[in-house]
Coordinates of C-alpha atoms in Angstrom, one line a residue:
X8 CA 3.6 34.2 25.0
X9 CA 4.4 37.9 25.3
X10 CA 4.9 39.3 28.8
X11 CA 2.0 41.4 30.2
X12 CA 2.2 45.0 31.5
X13 CA 3.2 45.2 35.2
X14 CA -0.3 45.9 36.5
X15 CA -1.7 42.9 34.5
X16 CA 1.1 40.7 35.8
X17 CA 0.3 41.8 39.3
X18 CA -3.4 41.0 38.9
X19 CA -2.7 37.6 37.5
X20 CA -0.4 36.9 40.4
X21 CA -3.3 37.6 42.7
X22 CA -5.8 35.5 40.7
X23 CA -3.6 32.4 40.0
X24 CA -3.9 30.9 43.5
X25 CA -7.7 31.3 43.4
X26 CA -7.7 29.5 40.1
X27 CA -5.6 26.7 41.4
X28 CA -7.9 26.4 44.3
X29 CA -10.7 25.7 41.8
X30 CA -8.7 23.2 39.8
X31 CA -10.6 20.2 41.0
X32 CA -14.0 21.8 40.1
X33 CA -12.6 22.9 36.7
X34 CA -11.4 19.3 36.1
X35 CA -14.7 17.8 37.1
X36 CA -16.5 20.2 34.7
X37 CA -14.3 19.3 31.7
X38 CA -14.6 15.6 32.4
X39 CA -18.3 15.8 32.8
X40 CA -18.8 17.7 29.5
X41 CA -16.6 15.3 27.6
X42 CA -18.3 12.3 29.1
X43 CA -21.8 13.5 28.2
X44 CA -21.1 15.1 24.8
X45 CA -18.4 13.0 23.1
X46 CA -18.8 9.3 22.5
X47 CA -15.0 8.8 22.1
X48 CA -14.2 10.4 25.5
X49 CA -17.2 8.5 27.0
X50 CA -15.6 5.2 26.0
X51 CA -12.2 6.4 27.2
X52 CA -13.7 7.5 30.6
X53 CA -15.5 4.1 30.9
X54 CA -12.2 2.3 30.3
X55 CA -10.0 4.5 32.5
X56 CA -11.7 7.4 34.2
X57 CA -8.6 8.1 36.4
X58 CA -6.4 8.6 33.4
X59 CA -8.8 11.1 31.8
X60 CA -9.3 13.0 35.0
X61 CA -5.5 13.2 35.6
X62 CA -4.8 14.3 32.0
X63 CA -7.5 17.0 32.1
X64 CA -6.3 18.3 35.5
X65 CA -2.7 18.5 34.3
X66 CA -3.7 20.3 31.2
X67 CA -5.7 22.9 33.1
X68 CA -2.9 23.4 35.6
X69 CA -0.4 23.9 32.9
X70 CA -2.6 26.5 31.3
X71 CA -3.0 28.4 34.6
X72 CA 0.7 28.3 35.4
X73 CA 1.5 29.4 31.8
X74 CA -0.5 32.6 32.5
X75 CA 1.5 33.2 35.6
X76 CA 4.7 32.5 33.8
X77 CA 3.9 35.1 31.1
X78 CA 3.1 37.5 33.9
X79 CA 6.5 37.0 35.4
X80 CA 8.1 37.6 32.0
X81 CA 9.3 34.0 31.7
X82 CA 7.4 32.5 28.8
X83 CA 7.4 28.7 28.7
X84 CA 6.1 26.3 26.1
X85 CA 3.7 23.5 26.7
X86 CA 4.1 22.0 23.3
X87 CA 6.1 19.0 24.4
X88 CA 3.4 18.0 26.9
X89 CA 0.6 18.7 24.4
X90 CA 2.4 16.5 21.8
X91 CA 2.6 13.7 24.3
X92 CA -1.2 14.0 24.9
X93 CA -1.8 13.9 21.1
X94 CA 0.3 10.8 20.7
X95 CA -1.4 9.1 23.6
X96 CA -4.9 9.9 22.3
X97 CA -4.0 8.7 18.8
X98 CA -2.8 5.4 20.4
X99 CA -6.1 5.2 22.3
X100 CA -8.1 5.6 19.1
X101 CA -9.7 9.0 20.1
X102 CA -10.5 11.0 16.9
X103 CA -8.3 14.1 16.4
X104 CA -11.4 16.3 16.2
X105 CA -12.5 15.1 19.7
X106 CA -9.0 15.8 21.1
X107 CA -8.9 19.3 19.8
X108 CA -12.5 19.9 21.0
X109 CA -11.4 18.8 24.5
X110 CA -8.5 21.3 24.4
X111 CA -10.9 24.1 23.3
X112 CA -13.1 23.1 26.2
X113 CA -10.2 23.4 28.6
X114 CA -9.5 27.0 27.3
X115 CA -13.1 27.9 27.7
X116 CA -13.3 26.5 31.3
X117 CA -10.1 28.4 32.2
X118 CA -11.4 31.7 30.9
X119 CA -14.8 31.3 32.6
X120 CA -13.1 30.4 35.9
X121 CA -10.8 33.5 35.5
X122 CA -13.9 35.7 35.1
X123 CA -15.5 34.1 38.2
X124 CA -12.5 34.9 40.5
X125 CA -11.9 38.4 39.1
X126 CA -13.5 41.6 40.4
X127 CA -16.6 42.6 38.4
X128 CA -15.8 44.7 35.3
X129 CA -12.0 44.1 35.6
X130 CA -10.7 45.7 32.4
X131 CA -7.3 44.3 32.9
X132 CA -8.6 40.9 31.9
X133 CA -9.2 42.1 28.4
X134 CA -5.4 41.8 27.8
X135 CA -5.4 38.3 29.3
X136 CA -8.1 37.0 27.0
X137 CA -6.0 37.1 23.9
X138 CA -3.2 35.3 25.7
X139 CA -5.5 32.5 26.9
X140 CA -6.7 31.7 23.4
X141 CA -3.3 32.1 21.8
X142 CA -2.0 29.6 24.3
X143 CA -4.9 27.3 23.5
X144 CA -4.2 27.6 19.8
X145 CA -0.5 26.7 20.2
X146 CA -1.5 23.7 22.4
X147 CA -4.0 22.5 19.8
X148 CA -1.3 22.8 17.0
X149 CA 1.1 20.7 19.2
X150 CA -1.6 18.2 20.0
X151 CA -2.3 17.7 16.2
X152 CA 1.4 17.4 15.5
X153 CA 1.8 14.7 18.1
X154 CA -1.3 12.9 17.0
X155 CA -0.2 12.7 13.4
X156 CA 3.3 11.6 14.5
X157 CA 1.7 8.7 16.3
X158 CA -0.6 7.9 13.5
X159 CA 2.3 7.7 11.1
X160 CA 4.3 5.5 13.5
X161 CA 1.4 3.1 14.0
X162 CA 0.7 3.0 10.2
X163 CA 4.3 2.1 9.5
X164 CA 4.2 -0.6 12.3
X165 CA 0.9 -1.9 10.8
X166 CA 2.4 -2.0 7.3
X167 CA 5.4 -4.0 8.6
X168 CA 3.1 -6.4 10.5
X169 CA 0.9 -6.9 7.4
X170 CA 4.0 -7.5 5.3
X171 CA 5.3 -10.2 7.7
X172 CA 1.9 -11.9 7.6
X173 CA 1.8 -11.7 3.8
X174 CA 5.3 -13.2 3.7
X175 CA 4.1 -16.0 5.8
X176 CA 1.3 -16.8 3.4
X177 CA 3.6 -16.7 0.4
X178 CA 6.0 -19.0 2.2
X179 CA 3.2 -21.6 2.7
X180 CA 2.1 -21.0 6.3
X181 CA -1.6 -20.6 5.2
X182 CA -2.2 -24.3 6.0
X183 CA -1.8 -23.5 9.7
X184 CA -5.3 -22.7 11.1
X185 CA -4.0 -20.5 13.9
X186 CA -1.9 -18.5 11.4
X187 CA -4.8 -18.3 9.0
X188 CA -7.0 -16.7 11.8
X189 CA -4.3 -14.2 12.7
X190 CA -3.7 -13.4 9.0
X191 CA -7.4 -12.8 8.3
X192 CA -7.7 -10.5 11.3
X193 CA -4.5 -8.5 10.6
X194 CA -4.9 -8.2 6.9
X195 CA -8.5 -7.3 7.2
X196 CA -9.7 -9.6 4.4
X197 CA -11.6 -12.9 4.5
X198 CA -8.9 -15.4 3.4
X199 CA -11.3 -18.1 2.3
X200 CA -13.1 -19.1 -0.8
X201 CA -11.9 -18.2 -4.3
X202 CA -8.6 -16.3 -4.4
X203 CA -6.3 -14.9 -7.0
X204 CA -2.6 -14.0 -6.5
X205 CA -1.1 -11.2 -8.5
X206 CA 2.6 -10.3 -9.1
X207 CA 3.6 -7.0 -10.8
X208 CA 7.3 -6.7 -11.7
X209 CA 9.0 -3.3 -11.1
X210 CA 10.2 -1.0 -13.8
X211 CA 14.0 -0.7 -14.6
X212 CA 14.3 1.9 -11.8
X213 CA 12.7 -0.5 -9.3
X214 CA 9.5 1.5 -9.0
X215 CA 6.0 -0.1 -8.8
X216 CA 4.2 -0.6 -12.1
X217 CA 0.7 -1.3 -10.8
X218 CA -0.9 2.0 -9.8
X219 CA -2.6 1.8 -6.4
X220 CA -4.3 -1.6 -7.0
X221 CA -5.8 -2.0 -3.5
X222 CA -7.9 1.2 -3.5
X223 CA -8.7 0.8 -7.2
X224 CA -10.1 -2.7 -6.7
X225 CA -11.9 -1.7 -3.5
X226 CA -13.8 1.0 -5.5
X227 CA -15.1 -2.0 -7.6
X228 CA -16.2 -3.8 -4.5
X229 CA -13.2 -6.2 -4.6
X230 CA -11.2 -6.7 -1.4
X231 CA -7.5 -7.4 -1.6
X232 CA -4.2 -7.1 0.3
X233 CA -0.9 -6.0 -1.1
X234 CA 2.7 -6.1 -0.2
X235 CA 6.1 -6.5 -1.8
X236 CA 8.6 -9.3 -2.4
X237 CA 11.9 -9.2 -4.2
X238 CA 11.0 -5.7 -5.5
X239 CA 7.7 -6.8 -7.0
X240 CA 4.2 -5.9 -5.9
X241 CA 2.3 -8.9 -4.7
X242 CA -1.5 -9.0 -4.0
X243 CA -4.0 -11.6 -2.8
X244 CA -7.4 -10.8 -4.3
X245 CA -10.7 -12.1 -2.8
X246 CA -12.8 -13.0 -5.8
X247 CA -16.0 -14.0 -4.1
X248 CA -18.6 -14.7 -6.9
X249 CA -16.8 -12.5 -9.5
X250 CA -15.4 -13.8 -12.7
X251 CA -11.6 -13.7 -12.9
X252 CA -11.7 -11.9 -16.2
X253 CA -13.4 -8.9 -14.6
X254 CA -10.5 -8.5 -12.2
X255 CA -8.0 -9.0 -15.0
X256 CA -9.6 -6.2 -17.0
X257 CA -9.4 -3.8 -14.0
X258 CA -5.8 -4.7 -13.4
X259 CA -4.9 -4.2 -17.0
X260 CA -6.1 -0.6 -16.8
X261 CA -3.6 0.0 -14.0
X262 CA -0.6 -1.9 -15.4
X263 CA 2.5 -0.1 -16.4
X264 CA 4.7 -3.3 -16.7
X265 CA 4.5 -7.1 -16.7
X266 CA 1.8 -8.5 -14.4
X267 CA 1.2 -12.2 -13.8
X268 CA -2.0 -13.7 -12.3
X269 CA -2.4 -17.2 -10.9
X270 CA -5.2 -19.6 -11.5
X271 CA -8.2 -19.3 -9.1
X272 CA -7.3 -21.2 -5.9
X273 CA -9.5 -22.2 -3.0
X274 CA -8.5 -21.0 0.4
X275 CA -5.5 -19.4 2.0
X276 CA -3.5 -22.7 2.1
X277 CA -3.1 -22.5 -1.7
X278 CA -1.7 -18.9 -1.7
X279 CA 1.9 -20.0 -1.8
X280 CA 1.4 -22.1 -4.9
X281 CA -0.7 -19.4 -6.5
X282 CA 2.1 -16.8 -5.8
X283 CA 4.7 -19.0 -7.6
X284 CA 2.3 -19.3 -10.6
X285 CA 1.7 -15.6 -10.8
X286 CA 5.4 -14.7 -10.5
X287 CA 6.3 -17.2 -13.2
X288 CA 3.6 -15.8 -15.5
X289 CA 4.9 -12.3 -15.0
X290 CA 8.5 -13.3 -15.7
X291 CA 7.4 -14.8 -19.1
X292 CA 6.7 -11.3 -20.4
X293 CA 9.3 -9.0 -21.9
X294 CA 10.7 -6.5 -19.4
X295 CA 8.7 -3.3 -19.3
X296 CA 5.7 -4.7 -21.3
X297 CA 2.5 -3.3 -19.8
X298 CA 0.4 -6.5 -20.0
X299 CA -1.6 -8.7 -17.6
X300 CA -1.4 -12.5 -18.3
X301 CA -2.6 -15.6 -16.4
X302 CA -0.4 -18.6 -15.9
X303 CA -2.7 -20.7 -18.1
X304 CA -2.0 -18.3 -21.0
X305 CA 1.7 -18.7 -20.7
X306 CA 2.3 -22.4 -19.8
X307 CA 4.9 -23.2 -22.5
X308 CA 6.7 -19.9 -21.7
X309 CA 6.5 -20.8 -18.0
X310 CA 8.2 -24.1 -18.6
X311 CA 11.1 -22.4 -20.3
X312 CA 11.2 -19.6 -17.8
X313 CA 11.5 -22.0 -14.9
X314 CA 14.2 -24.1 -16.5
X315 CA 16.7 -21.5 -17.9
X316 CA 19.5 -24.1 -18.5
X317 CA 17.2 -26.4 -20.4
X318 CA 15.7 -23.4 -22.3
X319 CA 19.1 -22.3 -23.4
X320 CA 20.0 -25.8 -24.5
X321 CA 16.7 -26.2 -26.3
X322 CA 17.2 -23.0 -28.3
X323 CA 20.8 -23.9 -29.2
X324 CA 20.0 -27.5 -30.3
X325 CA 16.8 -26.7 -32.1
X326 CA 17.7 -23.5 -34.0
X327 CA 21.3 -24.5 -34.4
X328 CA 23.2 -22.5 -37.0
X329 CA 20.3 -20.1 -37.6
X330 CA 21.5 -18.1 -34.6
X331 CA 25.0 -17.8 -36.1
X332 CA 24.0 -16.4 -39.4
X333 CA 24.4 -12.7 -40.3
X334 CA 21.9 -10.4 -38.6
X335 CA 19.7 -9.7 -41.6
X336 CA 19.5 -13.3 -42.8
X337 CA 18.9 -14.6 -39.3
X338 CA 16.0 -12.2 -38.7
X339 CA 14.4 -13.1 -42.1
X340 CA 14.6 -16.8 -41.5
X341 CA 13.4 -16.7 -37.9
X342 CA 10.4 -14.6 -38.9
X343 CA 9.7 -17.1 -41.7
X344 CA 9.9 -20.0 -39.4
X345 CA 7.6 -18.3 -36.9
X346 CA 5.0 -17.5 -39.6
X347 CA 5.2 -21.0 -41.0
X348 CA 4.5 -22.6 -37.5
X349 CA 1.7 -20.1 -36.8
X350 CA 0.1 -21.1 -40.1
X351 CA 0.0 -24.7 -39.0
X352 CA 2.7 -25.6 -41.5
X353 CA 1.1 -23.9 -44.5
X354 CA 3.6 -22.1 -46.8
X355 CA 0.7 -20.3 -48.5
X356 CA -0.7 -18.8 -45.4
X357 CA 2.8 -18.0 -44.1
X358 CA 3.5 -16.1 -47.4
X359 CA 0.3 -14.1 -46.8
X360 CA 1.3 -13.2 -43.3
X361 CA 4.8 -12.2 -44.5
X362 CA 3.5 -10.4 -47.6
X363 CA 5.7 -12.3 -50.0
X364 CA 5.4 -15.1 -52.6
X365 CA 4.9 -18.7 -51.6
X366 CA 8.0 -19.7 -53.5
X367 CA 10.0 -17.3 -51.4
X368 CA 8.7 -19.0 -48.3
X369 CA 9.6 -22.4 -49.7
X370 CA 13.1 -21.3 -50.5
X371 CA 13.6 -20.0 -47.0
X372 CA 12.2 -23.2 -45.5
X373 CA 14.7 -25.3 -47.4
X374 CA 17.5 -23.0 -46.1
X375 CA 16.2 -23.4 -42.5
X376 CA 16.2 -27.2 -43.0
X377 CA 19.7 -27.2 -44.3
X378 CA 21.0 -25.0 -41.4
X379 CA 19.2 -26.7 -38.6
X380 CA 19.4 -30.3 -39.8
X381 CA 15.7 -30.7 -39.2
X382 CA 12.7 -31.1 -41.6
X383 CA 9.5 -29.1 -41.8
X384 CA 7.5 -32.3 -42.2
X385 CA 8.7 -33.8 -38.9
X386 CA 6.1 -33.1 -36.0
X387 CA 8.9 -33.3 -33.4
X388 CA 11.0 -30.8 -35.2
X389 CA 8.1 -28.4 -35.4
X390 CA 7.5 -28.8 -31.7
X391 CA 11.1 -28.1 -30.9
X392 CA 11.2 -25.1 -33.2
X393 CA 8.1 -23.7 -31.6
X394 CA 9.5 -24.1 -28.1
X395 CA 12.9 -22.7 -29.2
X396 CA 11.3 -19.6 -30.7
X397 CA 9.5 -19.0 -27.4
X398 CA 12.7 -19.5 -25.5
X399 CA 14.5 -17.1 -27.9
X400 CA 11.7 -14.5 -27.4
X401 CA 10.5 -14.7 -31.0
X402 CA 6.7 -14.3 -31.3
X403 CA 4.9 -15.7 -34.3
X404 CA 4.2 -13.0 -36.9
X405 CA 0.5 -13.8 -36.9
X406 CA 0.4 -13.1 -33.2
X407 CA 2.1 -9.8 -33.2

């Protein structure tokens, strides 16, 4: 605040004691107006009238003494105290608009009191008016800053608490009725009835691949809670009476990478198992593929994904020497085998899918039999080949 001219400083020095004598009346007026005109402050006053009265009185007194300080040429800031008030009101749940209105009211009451204790027509007060409102503006800015700091701190604390609760559900604590009640209250969703669990794997840089799923689903009327685990996004979706395929379609529109979805489960106690299903489904997809799949769509792949040692052995034993052939021949024979299996063992339909002659397919199949030591007519060999192709990441031509 800029120092006043000497005559203005002298006048304020005369008026300040009179203002301080009126401090209790000024406080009562501020509290009364807030109580009658603002529901948030009415609730605050009903809970703790003493705190509101003390806070209002301290703010008014700081404003008066700030004027005297400027008059003496020793400007001082009230920003620290105003930030503290902003943080406190944010913690109490008072809307920021109400807090700023209260500070404006304090400036108005201070100015009106200054007019009341001044001689009529005192032109020196014109210089003081700008200082009063500039001080009030600075206080309001500091209040808003403190308020937002506290909001951010509380949001971060709430996020951490929600993550801890979600971790508990994923770890199997949903069967504890007490934990279930706490979880439902803190997460803000009804954790009962039909639920889905969703896992979205991150991109190679570790960034999320499902774009703001919570708000996107809420716009569709679907409630959900989201967190993170092992770098992946994890969500629990409250289905209600909706069909799962509706939610899958909405998620597919958001997906930028592999997304796995569990089967529908009943109640929060089943969330841990649903999470494992969804994570497994997601991990059956190639890295980076923007696709949403359910566990039921990927059961064979899930078996192989959950048993990497067995999967590797299955691939090696079933495909045998095929994997050791030169790149070009290996690729042709694996594509032929995939097409043959997708065609239910029909060389003719496999040839159509591969855009080649049936005799070419027959020749390649004989080569496959010779290299692997298995026969195309043996049902068990076909089963092993199909699983081995899944394990090796080879998709049937007809399904591409």
